Structures are given as C-alpha cells and as structure tokens.
Amino acid sequence: AQSVTQLGSHVSVSEGALVLLRCNYSSSVPPYLFWYVQYPNQGLQLLLKYTSAATLVKGINGFEAEFKKSETSFHLTKPSAHMSDAAEYFCAVSDQGGSYIPTFGRGTSLIVHP
Amino acid sequence: DADVTQTPRNRITKTGKRIMLECSQTKGHDRMYWYRQDPGLGLRLIYYSFDVKDINKGEISDGYSVSRQAQAKFSLSLESAIPNQTALYFCATSPTDFYGYTFGSGTRLTVV
C-alpha cells in the first residue's frame, strides 16, 4: 500500500520568503501525485497534479511542484509567500493500477508572518 | 450554488443516536467519496462509490454505512454515534482516477 510522508506538521515563513513544503511517497511505479490546499473552515481545493507528463507542474496561486522519481518526492514550492497562503496543505498519492484511490498525507500547516 | 453540497454544516448529537450526513453534487461525476479529517491524521477514507450500484469500504468503515441514492447523491450514516466519531467529514467527487477531487465544505460533527 502507498504511504505518504509530509515532513513538518507546521512550516513558518516570512511574507515574501520562499515556501517549501515537502512530500515523499513510497511506490515502485510512478504514481499520480496531487497537492491540495485547505483554507480555514473550507473544504480542500486542488492546487496541482502530476500525471506522468512534465515533471515540473505549475498550479494555481503561483505554486509549483517537481516530481523527482529518484528521490520519490513531490515537494511544493512558491517563490514568494503571501499572507493569503496561510492554510493547511495536503499531499496525496495514488497508484497507476488498482482502485486509484489516493492516500493523503497528514498535512502541513503553513504559517506566514508579516 | 456549490458544486458539492454537504448538509448539515454543523451537528451536535448524543451518543447512541443515528445520524445521516448528506452530500449532493452538480458536477455530473460518477465517483463519490466520504472522508473523515482529524487533526494531525490527515484524511481517511470511509466509503467510496464508482457508480450507483457500486459501494466499497474504505480504511475506516466500521461504525458507518452509506447509501448512493442517485448519481448525484451519496449519504453517510452513523448507526449509533460514539464520541470518537467526532470529526470533520468531507464528501468528494471525481470523474476519473487521475483528475483530482472536488470537495464539499465539510460537516463538523460532535458526538457528546
């Protein structure tokens, strides 16, 4: 079964600083990979996804993620944090085969300081 | 109107009561899912359905049941609620395996 590890339950950055949220997965074959964002009192919203096309994926709100097969990673980045980026971020992974039901990481809370 | 609507948004119920959480969608997606979110645990799958006649258990289905009344409606029931079922519950939909999910706004359930 897939497992997903998000390093750091909380990440704190200053406004304007680089955002880096880490996600590692366990899979013997390239999976489908997703990042979701959850703002307070809301449901999750898809930020971006990797489905075997370009390894660098661009998403909404200036976020991007790079699939690195050798490192089994799919880290989320944004060059310059905004206050509005403060939210919970979830990485999800599904196998290409079987039911394709994604496994979610435990989430990383992004805190942005003025 | 939202693409995926969950009702109620908040609910407080007593131990032992039966409760139903409802989900309806206007996306036209065949696949629907129920997840539970607990702080620090991420999202855990309760049940999922790939079409009206298909119902499957997820990793934490004990104590829950579901009904897929139509393509657009997928309900989650707690037959006899217990305090450790206090959580945030999300319904989600998708058209395929790699498209990604559309989530509802969630139902915050408290069992006292």
XYZ file of N, CA and C in Angstrom:
678
model
N 0.841 -1.193 0.000
C 0.000 0.000 0.000
C 0.878 1.244 0.000
N 0.346 2.274 -0.614
C 1.063 3.542 -0.660
C 1.188 4.153 0.725
N 2.286 4.871 0.948
C 2.375 5.719 2.126
C 2.879 7.083 1.692
N 2.461 8.103 2.380
C 2.819 9.476 2.054
C 3.334 10.147 3.309
N 4.478 10.778 3.208
C 5.067 11.466 4.345
C 5.232 12.946 4.025
N 4.635 13.760 4.844
C 4.830 15.208 4.735
C 5.708 15.621 5.918
N 6.897 16.085 5.609
C 7.842 16.451 6.655
C 7.474 17.795 7.251
N 7.240 17.786 8.562
C 6.880 19.026 9.235
C 5.387 19.230 9.270
N 4.808 19.176 10.465
C 3.374 19.433 10.577
C 3.082 20.933 10.478
N 4.109 21.756 10.769
C 3.978 23.198 10.657
C 5.227 23.756 9.987
N 5.022 24.681 9.067
C 6.123 25.398 8.438
C 5.816 26.890 8.561
N 6.799 27.634 9.039
C 6.616 29.064 9.258
C 7.570 29.849 8.365
N 7.050 30.820 7.621
C 7.880 31.650 6.748
C 7.459 33.102 6.913
N 8.339 33.979 6.494
C 8.007 35.399 6.458
C 7.388 35.746 5.120
N 6.543 36.743 5.099
C 5.948 37.194 3.850
C 7.061 37.574 2.884
N 6.975 37.090 1.645
C 7.996 37.346 0.643
C 9.069 36.279 0.561
N 9.131 35.395 1.532
C 10.143 34.330 1.544
C 9.682 33.137 0.724
N 10.654 32.277 0.402
C 10.364 31.047 -0.328
C 9.541 30.093 0.537
N 8.558 29.473 -0.104
C 7.787 28.426 0.553
C 8.231 27.074 0.007
N 8.550 26.145 0.911
C 8.913 24.784 0.528
C 8.183 23.824 1.458
N 7.267 23.040 0.907
C 6.549 22.021 1.673
C 6.919 20.672 1.079
N 7.348 19.766 1.950
C 7.927 18.520 1.480
C 6.931 17.359 1.493
N 7.040 16.524 0.459
C 6.198 15.335 0.348
C 7.022 14.209 -0.253
N 7.074 13.084 0.438
C 7.723 11.876 -0.070
C 6.719 10.740 -0.051
N 6.841 9.847 -1.022
C 5.898 8.741 -1.122
C 6.658 7.443 -1.288
N 5.953 6.360 -1.108
C 6.536 5.039 -1.336
C 5.780 4.410 -2.486
N 6.462 4.098 -3.549
C 5.822 3.450 -4.686
C 6.884 2.844 -5.573
N 6.598 1.698 -6.119
C 7.543 1.050 -7.021
C 7.319 1.469 -8.468
N 6.208 2.120 -8.734
C 5.914 2.627 -10.071
C 5.509 4.087 -9.951
N 5.753 4.875 -11.000
C 5.368 6.294 -10.913
C 3.882 6.438 -10.636
N 3.539 7.160 -9.597
C 2.124 7.314 -9.235
C 1.540 8.583 -9.814
N 0.254 8.795 -9.531
C -0.345 10.110 -9.712
C -0.130 10.866 -8.405
N 0.201 12.144 -8.491
C 0.527 12.934 -7.312
C -0.270 14.231 -7.316
N -0.710 14.630 -6.147
C -1.577 15.799 -6.023
C -1.165 16.630 -4.805
N -1.381 17.921 -4.906
C -1.337 18.804 -3.750
C -2.688 19.509 -3.653
N -3.214 19.525 -2.411
C -4.458 20.223 -2.117
C -4.190 21.276 -1.051
N -5.008 22.332 -1.049
C -4.932 23.368 -0.031
C -6.284 23.457 0.678
N -6.233 23.640 1.984
C -7.456 23.808 2.774
C -7.367 25.103 3.561
N -8.182 26.073 3.204
C -8.271 27.311 3.963
C -9.204 27.101 5.149
N -9.086 27.900 6.186
C -9.908 27.705 7.381
C -11.390 27.619 7.065
N -12.034 26.629 7.665
C -13.479 26.422 7.535
C -13.930 26.148 6.103
N -13.025 25.593 5.318
C -13.384 25.252 3.947
C -12.970 23.821 3.635
N -13.468 23.320 2.508
C -13.027 22.027 2.023
C -11.681 22.144 1.325
N -11.167 21.028 0.869
C -9.888 21.016 0.177
C -10.080 21.428 -1.284
N -9.064 22.101 -1.799
C -9.097 22.579 -3.185
C -7.844 22.086 -3.891
N -7.994 21.554 -5.087
C -6.848 21.040 -5.828
C -5.933 22.187 -6.249
N -4.643 22.084 -5.874
C -3.633 23.069 -6.253
C -2.976 22.692 -7.573
N -2.554 21.426 -7.661
C -1.878 20.951 -8.864
C -1.803 19.433 -8.821
N -1.433 18.847 -9.976
C -1.337 17.386 -10.040
C -0.283 16.967 -11.056
N 0.319 15.824 -10.814
C 1.261 15.201 -11.727
C 0.660 13.884 -12.200
N 0.581 13.739 -13.534
C 0.005 12.503 -14.085
C 0.851 11.998 -15.248
N 2.148 11.928 -15.054
C 3.091 11.332 -15.998
C 3.447 12.216 -17.187
N 3.144 13.474 -17.115
C 3.546 14.396 -18.187
C 4.832 15.110 -17.725
N 4.877 16.410 -17.812
C 6.065 17.161 -17.406
C 6.333 16.974 -15.919
N 7.599 16.848 -15.550
C 7.938 16.609 -14.145
C 7.781 17.859 -13.297
N 7.862 19.041 -13.909
C 7.612 20.292 -13.181
C 6.183 20.717 -13.485
N 5.390 20.775 -12.445
C 3.963 21.054 -12.606
C 3.639 22.415 -11.996
N 2.954 23.233 -12.742
C 2.528 24.540 -12.238
C 1.062 24.477 -11.842
N 0.756 25.115 -10.724
C -0.610 25.105 -10.239
C -1.173 26.497 -10.069
N -2.215 26.579 -9.275
C -2.852 27.876 -9.055
C -2.110 28.667 -7.990
N -2.349 29.961 -7.945
C -1.804 30.860 -6.917
C -0.270 30.886 -6.889
N 0.388 30.592 -8.002
C 1.834 30.692 -8.085
C 2.605 29.509 -7.530
N 1.939 28.460 -7.144
C 2.597 27.271 -6.629
C 3.054 26.357 -7.770
N 4.113 25.616 -7.507
C 4.559 24.593 -8.432
C 5.185 23.445 -7.654
N 5.287 22.290 -8.293
C 5.879 21.117 -7.649
C 6.658 20.340 -8.685
N 7.717 19.680 -8.247
C 8.556 18.906 -9.144
C 8.562 17.442 -8.735
N 8.237 16.574 -9.684
C 8.280 15.143 -9.449
C 9.720 14.667 -9.655
N 10.292 14.067 -8.610
C 11.640 13.507 -8.704
C 11.560 12.029 -8.381
N 11.625 11.224 -9.437
C 11.470 9.781 -9.273
C 12.569 9.186 -8.407
N 13.801 9.641 -8.613
C 14.932 9.070 -7.881
C 14.843 9.338 -6.388
N 14.175 10.405 -6.014
C 14.026 10.771 -4.605
C 12.632 10.438 -4.073
N 11.778 9.884 -4.904
C 10.355 9.629 -4.568
C 9.766 10.825 -3.835
N 9.935 12.004 -4.463
C 9.469 13.229 -3.822
C 8.601 14.045 -4.768
N 7.794 14.900 -4.177
C 6.923 15.807 -4.929
C 6.731 17.042 -4.056
N 7.816 17.805 -3.873
C 7.791 18.965 -2.988
C 7.080 20.147 -3.641
N 6.370 20.891 -2.826
C 5.605 22.061 -3.279
C 6.383 23.326 -2.965
N 6.480 24.229 -3.936
C 7.218 25.470 -3.716
C 6.445 26.670 -4.246
N 6.810 27.824 -3.692
C 6.321 29.105 -4.181
C 7.415 30.125 -3.896
N 7.819 30.909 -4.884
C 8.981 31.794 -4.694
C 8.794 32.845 -3.593
N 7.574 33.358 -3.445
C 7.357 34.466 -2.528
C 6.012 34.293 -1.816
N 6.072 34.071 -0.517
C 4.852 33.813 0.251
C 4.018 35.079 0.441
N 2.712 34.905 0.361
C 1.759 35.973 0.689
C 1.024 35.579 1.955
N 0.510 36.554 2.650
C -0.273 36.280 3.850
C -1.449 35.354 3.530
N -2.012 35.514 2.350
C -3.175 34.718 1.952
C -2.845 33.242 1.710
N -1.548 32.901 1.710
C -1.147 31.498 1.518
C -1.265 30.687 2.805
N -1.503 31.340 3.912
C -1.624 30.625 5.190
C -2.806 29.665 5.134
N -2.512 28.384 5.280
C -3.530 27.344 5.111
C -2.904 26.005 5.462
N -3.712 24.953 5.364
C -3.225 23.578 5.519
C -3.035 23.001 4.120
N -1.908 22.317 3.917
C -1.591 21.749 2.609
C -1.446 20.239 2.726
N -2.080 19.536 1.793
C -2.067 18.080 1.812
C -1.493 17.535 0.504
N -0.590 16.587 0.650
C -0.073 15.839 -0.479
C -0.867 14.535 -0.576
N -1.171 14.093 -1.795
C -1.903 12.840 -1.977
C -1.280 12.068 -3.127
N -1.289 10.748 -2.996
C -0.635 9.872 -3.977
C -1.563 8.716 -4.304
N -1.672 8.391 -5.591
C -2.434 7.202 -5.959
C -1.643 6.376 -6.963
N -1.793 5.082 -6.880
C -1.078 4.177 -7.765
C -1.729 4.128 -9.133
N -0.926 3.965 -10.152
C -1.451 3.741 -11.501
C -1.729 2.252 -11.636
N -2.891 1.878 -11.202
C -3.270 0.471 -11.174
C -4.091 0.237 -9.938
N -4.949 -0.759 -9.945
C -5.796 -0.958 -8.790
C -6.930 0.047 -8.777
N -7.352 0.463 -7.600
C -8.514 1.323 -7.475
C -8.202 2.792 -7.703
N -6.923 3.170 -7.692
C -6.502 4.559 -7.871
C -6.959 5.470 -6.753
N -7.464 4.947 -5.660
C -7.878 5.800 -4.549
C -6.632 6.422 -3.942
N -6.573 7.741 -3.840
C -5.372 8.367 -3.304
C -5.238 8.200 -1.796
N -3.993 8.137 -1.377
C -3.651 8.181 0.040
C -3.176 9.590 0.359
N -3.711 10.162 1.432
C -3.365 11.532 1.805
C -2.296 11.547 2.886
N -1.414 12.540 2.815
C -0.509 12.799 3.915
C -1.251 13.439 5.064
N -0.527 13.644 6.170
C -1.176 14.176 7.358
C -1.336 15.691 7.333
N -0.755 16.321 6.351
C -0.949 17.763 6.214
C 0.176 18.578 6.825
N 0.424 19.729 6.241
C 1.390 20.701 6.757
C 0.683 22.050 6.837
N 0.724 22.619 8.010
C 0.132 23.933 8.212
C 1.164 25.003 7.878
N 0.858 25.852 6.907
C 1.766 26.939 6.528
C 1.368 28.207 7.270
N 2.321 28.750 8.014
C 2.121 29.991 8.762
C 2.962 31.066 8.086
N 2.347 32.193 7.767
C 3.049 33.285 7.107
C 3.068 34.494 8.030
N 4.283 34.937 8.369
C 4.455 36.087 9.257
C 4.637 37.365 8.441
N 4.081 38.477 8.934
C 4.260 39.750 8.216
C 5.726 40.177 8.207
N -24.666 28.190 -6.619
C -24.645 27.033 -5.735
C -23.310 26.299 -5.865
N -22.893 25.671 -4.750
C -21.637 24.946 -4.750
C -21.754 23.697 -5.602
N -20.616 23.256 -6.155
C -20.599 22.036 -6.962
C -20.900 20.805 -6.122
N -20.378 20.793 -4.884
C -20.593 19.683 -3.963
C -21.143 20.275 -2.666
N -22.350 19.896 -2.320
C -23.040 20.467 -1.160
C -23.210 19.427 -0.077
N -22.772 19.775 1.117
C -22.912 18.878 2.259
C -23.867 19.495 3.274
N -24.755 18.661 3.795
C -25.660 19.113 4.846
C -25.732 18.067 5.945
N -25.824 18.506 7.218
C -25.697 19.884 7.683
C -24.244 20.333 7.697
N -23.973 21.599 7.943
C -22.599 22.088 8.068
C -22.040 21.790 9.447
N -22.896 21.844 10.426
C -22.513 21.544 11.804
C -23.622 20.738 12.455
N -23.213 19.797 13.322
C -24.212 18.987 14.001
C -23.643 18.509 15.321
N -24.448 18.656 16.361
C -24.111 18.087 17.660
C -25.151 17.025 17.946
N -24.713 15.835 18.293
C -25.637 14.749 18.564
C -25.196 14.000 19.809
N -26.083 13.193 20.339
C -25.774 12.448 21.551
C -25.317 11.039 21.226
N -24.535 10.485 22.118
C -24.084 9.108 21.984
C -25.266 8.175 21.819
N -25.155 7.266 20.848
C -26.199 6.290 20.598
C -27.228 6.691 19.560
N -27.230 7.944 19.177
C -28.188 8.417 18.179
C -27.744 8.034 16.773
N -28.726 7.842 15.902
C -28.447 7.634 14.491
C -28.432 8.986 13.798
N -27.456 9.178 12.933
C -27.355 10.446 12.231
C -26.958 10.214 10.785
N -27.502 11.037 9.908
C -27.176 10.938 8.486
C -26.571 12.248 8.011
N -25.481 12.132 7.278
C -24.854 13.268 6.617
C -25.113 13.123 5.127
N -25.497 14.227 4.508
C -25.885 14.145 3.109
C -24.916 14.905 2.213
N -24.790 14.414 1.000
C -23.913 15.016 0.001
C -24.614 14.970 -1.346
N -24.639 16.095 -2.020
C -25.164 16.134 -3.376
C -24.209 16.922 -4.259
N -24.163 16.560 -5.541
C -23.209 17.206 -6.444
C -23.869 17.538 -7.777
N -23.368 18.606 -8.379
C -23.861 19.044 -9.689
C -22.774 18.908 -10.751
N -21.682 18.215 -10.416
C -20.562 18.065 -11.347
C -20.824 17.006 -12.416
N -21.781 16.102 -12.164
C -22.014 15.012 -13.096
C -20.976 13.912 -12.997
N -20.221 13.889 -11.885
C -19.198 12.875 -11.695
C -19.810 11.557 -11.221
N -19.220 10.454 -11.707
C -19.701 9.133 -11.273
C -19.156 8.754 -9.903
N -17.939 9.184 -9.605
C -17.262 8.719 -8.398
C -17.516 9.674 -7.233
N -17.894 9.079 -6.100
C -18.107 9.874 -4.893
C -17.464 9.189 -3.704
N -17.036 9.991 -2.723
C -16.231 9.503 -1.610
C -16.661 10.199 -0.314
N -16.487 9.483 0.790
C -16.618 10.086 2.113
C -15.294 9.932 2.851
N -14.799 11.063 3.377
C -13.572 11.085 4.150
C -13.859 11.675 5.532
N -13.003 11.310 6.441
C -13.023 11.873 7.781
C -11.677 12.558 8.018
N -11.720 13.774 8.589
C -10.496 14.506 8.898
C -10.397 14.714 10.403
N -9.288 14.298 10.972
C -8.971 14.525 12.371
C -7.649 15.274 12.445
N -7.506 16.180 13.391
C -6.255 16.946 13.488
C -5.031 16.051 13.573
N -4.039 16.314 12.715
C -2.806 15.552 12.741
C -2.864 14.206 12.050
N -4.040 13.807 11.592
C -4.173 12.492 10.946
C -4.470 12.593 9.463
N -4.674 13.788 8.950
C -4.998 13.936 7.537
C -6.402 13.451 7.246
N -6.612 12.971 6.016
C -7.919 12.474 5.605
C -7.876 10.960 5.513
N -8.891 10.332 6.042
C -9.005 8.883 5.983
C -10.307 8.519 5.296
N -10.210 7.548 4.401
C -11.340 7.165 3.562
C -12.302 6.265 4.324
N -13.587 6.605 4.275
C -14.607 5.816 4.968
C -15.289 4.862 3.979
N -15.868 5.416 2.916
C -16.523 4.652 1.858
C -16.330 5.380 0.539
N -16.440 4.614 -0.560
C -16.437 5.231 -1.864
C -17.335 4.467 -2.822
N -17.735 5.163 -3.876
C -18.685 4.602 -4.839
C -18.296 5.056 -6.233
N -18.140 4.134 -7.164
C -17.754 4.479 -8.531
C -18.968 4.639 -9.443
N -20.096 4.102 -9.033
C -21.363 4.397 -9.704
C -22.485 3.997 -8.758
N -23.724 4.169 -9.193
C -24.871 3.990 -8.308
C -24.929 2.577 -7.721
N -24.484 1.587 -8.460
C -24.580 0.205 -7.993
C -23.297 -0.299 -7.348
N -22.340 0.598 -7.162
C -21.024 0.198 -6.652
C -20.734 0.919 -5.343
N -20.572 0.154 -4.260
C -20.245 0.706 -2.945
C -19.053 -0.078 -2.408
N -18.064 0.626 -1.890
C -16.854 -0.020 -1.395
C -16.439 0.558 -0.056
N -15.939 -0.317 0.817
C -15.444 0.140 2.104
C -14.061 0.756 1.962
N -13.829 1.777 2.774
C -12.507 2.355 2.866
C -11.780 1.807 4.073
N -10.745 2.534 4.508
C -9.910 2.014 5.586
C -10.559 2.088 6.960
N -11.585 2.931 7.145
C -12.191 3.093 8.463
C -13.713 3.015 8.391
N -14.271 1.979 7.798
C -15.707 1.900 7.564
C -16.507 1.416 8.778
N -15.851 0.824 9.762
C -16.583 0.299 10.921
C -17.359 1.409 11.622
N -18.661 1.136 11.866
C -19.496 2.110 12.547
C -20.210 3.060 11.607
N -19.931 2.924 10.295
C -20.530 3.786 9.274
C -21.231 2.928 8.220
N -22.210 3.523 7.554
C -22.820 2.915 6.377
C -23.122 4.037 5.390
N -23.335 3.669 4.127
C -23.604 4.672 3.093
C -24.744 4.217 2.207
N -25.282 5.187 1.491
C -26.318 4.925 0.502
C -26.073 5.833 -0.688
N -26.064 5.238 -1.885
C -25.922 6.039 -3.124
C -27.304 6.050 -3.778
N -28.037 7.125 -3.513
C -29.436 7.178 -3.940
C -29.569 7.496 -5.423
N -28.587 8.165 -5.962
C -28.586 8.581 -7.363
C -27.149 8.938 -7.704
N -26.895 9.216 -8.978
C -25.539 9.606 -9.350
C -25.094 10.821 -8.544
N -26.037 11.698 -8.240
C -25.687 12.961 -7.608
C -25.727 12.930 -6.087
N -26.181 11.860 -5.467
C -26.397 11.858 -4.025
C -25.730 10.658 -3.354
N -25.016 10.977 -2.265
C -24.266 9.937 -1.553
C -24.335 10.293 -0.076
N -25.023 9.471 0.728
C -25.243 9.778 2.139
C -24.415 8.869 3.036
N -23.980 9.436 4.136
C -23.206 8.692 5.139
C -24.025 8.636 6.424
N -24.147 7.429 6.998
C -24.894 7.272 8.237
C -24.009 6.721 9.339
N -24.249 7.245 10.529
C -23.660 6.681 11.739
C -24.825 6.018 12.471
N -24.811 4.702 12.536
C -25.962 3.968 13.076
C -26.163 4.230 14.567
N -25.081 4.299 15.299
C -25.129 4.563 16.731
C -23.884 5.379 17.078
N -24.045 6.684 17.087
C -22.886 7.566 17.199
C -22.152 7.383 18.531
N -20.836 7.486 18.462
C -19.988 7.425 19.651
C -19.046 8.624 19.637
N -18.552 9.036 20.822
C -17.729 10.254 20.891
C -16.498 10.255 19.983
N -15.870 9.097 19.751
C -14.670 9.143 18.903
C -14.992 9.269 17.424
N -16.273 9.420 17.092
C -16.657 9.765 15.730
C -16.796 11.289 15.559
N -16.475 12.013 16.600
C -16.397 13.468 16.498
C -15.264 13.820 15.549
N -15.593 14.532 14.469
C -14.604 14.823 13.433
C -15.222 15.749 12.392
N -14.395 16.113 11.426
C -14.848 16.863 10.254
C -14.992 15.865 9.110
N -16.158 15.830 8.498
C -16.441 14.859 7.446
C -16.553 15.578 6.100
N -15.877 15.011 5.105
C -15.892 15.581 3.759
C -16.421 14.586 2.753
N -17.225 15.100 1.866
C -17.635 14.383 0.674
C -16.808 14.913 -0.492
N -16.459 14.045 -1.421
C -15.693 14.470 -2.592
C -16.192 13.720 -3.812
N -15.955 14.301 -4.989
C -16.331 13.659 -6.247
C -15.167 13.726 -7.222
N -15.173 12.818 -8.192
C -14.200 12.890 -9.280
C -14.764 12.166 -10.494
N -14.336 12.565 -11.708
C -14.814 11.889 -12.920
C -13.986 10.668 -13.294
N -12.699 10.704 -12.887
C -11.789 9.608 -13.252
C -10.785 9.410 -12.138
N -9.844 8.489 -12.378
C -8.870 8.204 -11.329
C -7.790 9.270 -11.208
N -7.475 10.003 -12.269
C -6.341 10.920 -12.193
C -6.759 12.383 -12.281
N -8.025 12.672 -12.226
C -8.492 14.044 -12.408
C -8.292 14.888 -11.159
N -8.341 14.259 -9.998
C -8.343 15.013 -8.744
C -9.766 15.152 -8.245
N -9.903 15.499 -6.993
C -11.197 15.563 -6.346
C -11.761 16.982 -6.305
N -13.106 17.056 -6.268
C -13.803 18.275 -5.877
C -14.433 17.977 -4.522
N -14.100 18.793 -3.529
C -14.572 18.557 -2.169
C -15.745 19.456 -1.818
N -16.607 18.956 -0.934
C -17.594 19.802 -0.303
C -16.950 20.607 0.816
N -17.745 21.445 1.470
C -17.225 22.318 2.526
C -17.121 21.633 3.871
N -17.641 20.420 3.955
C -17.487 19.652 5.180
C -18.665 19.754 6.130
N -18.784 18.721 6.969
C -19.746 18.696 8.077
C -18.951 18.478 9.354
N -19.089 19.423 10.267
C -18.418 19.257 11.562
C -19.377 18.572 12.510
N -19.045 17.338 12.891
C -19.904 16.528 13.746
C -19.296 16.402 15.130
N -20.097 16.675 16.130
C -19.692 16.487 17.521
C -20.652 15.515 18.177
N -20.083 14.460 18.770
C -20.888 13.466 19.485
C -20.595 13.615 20.975
N -21.638 13.910 21.736
C -21.447 14.153 23.172
C -22.068 13.025 24.005
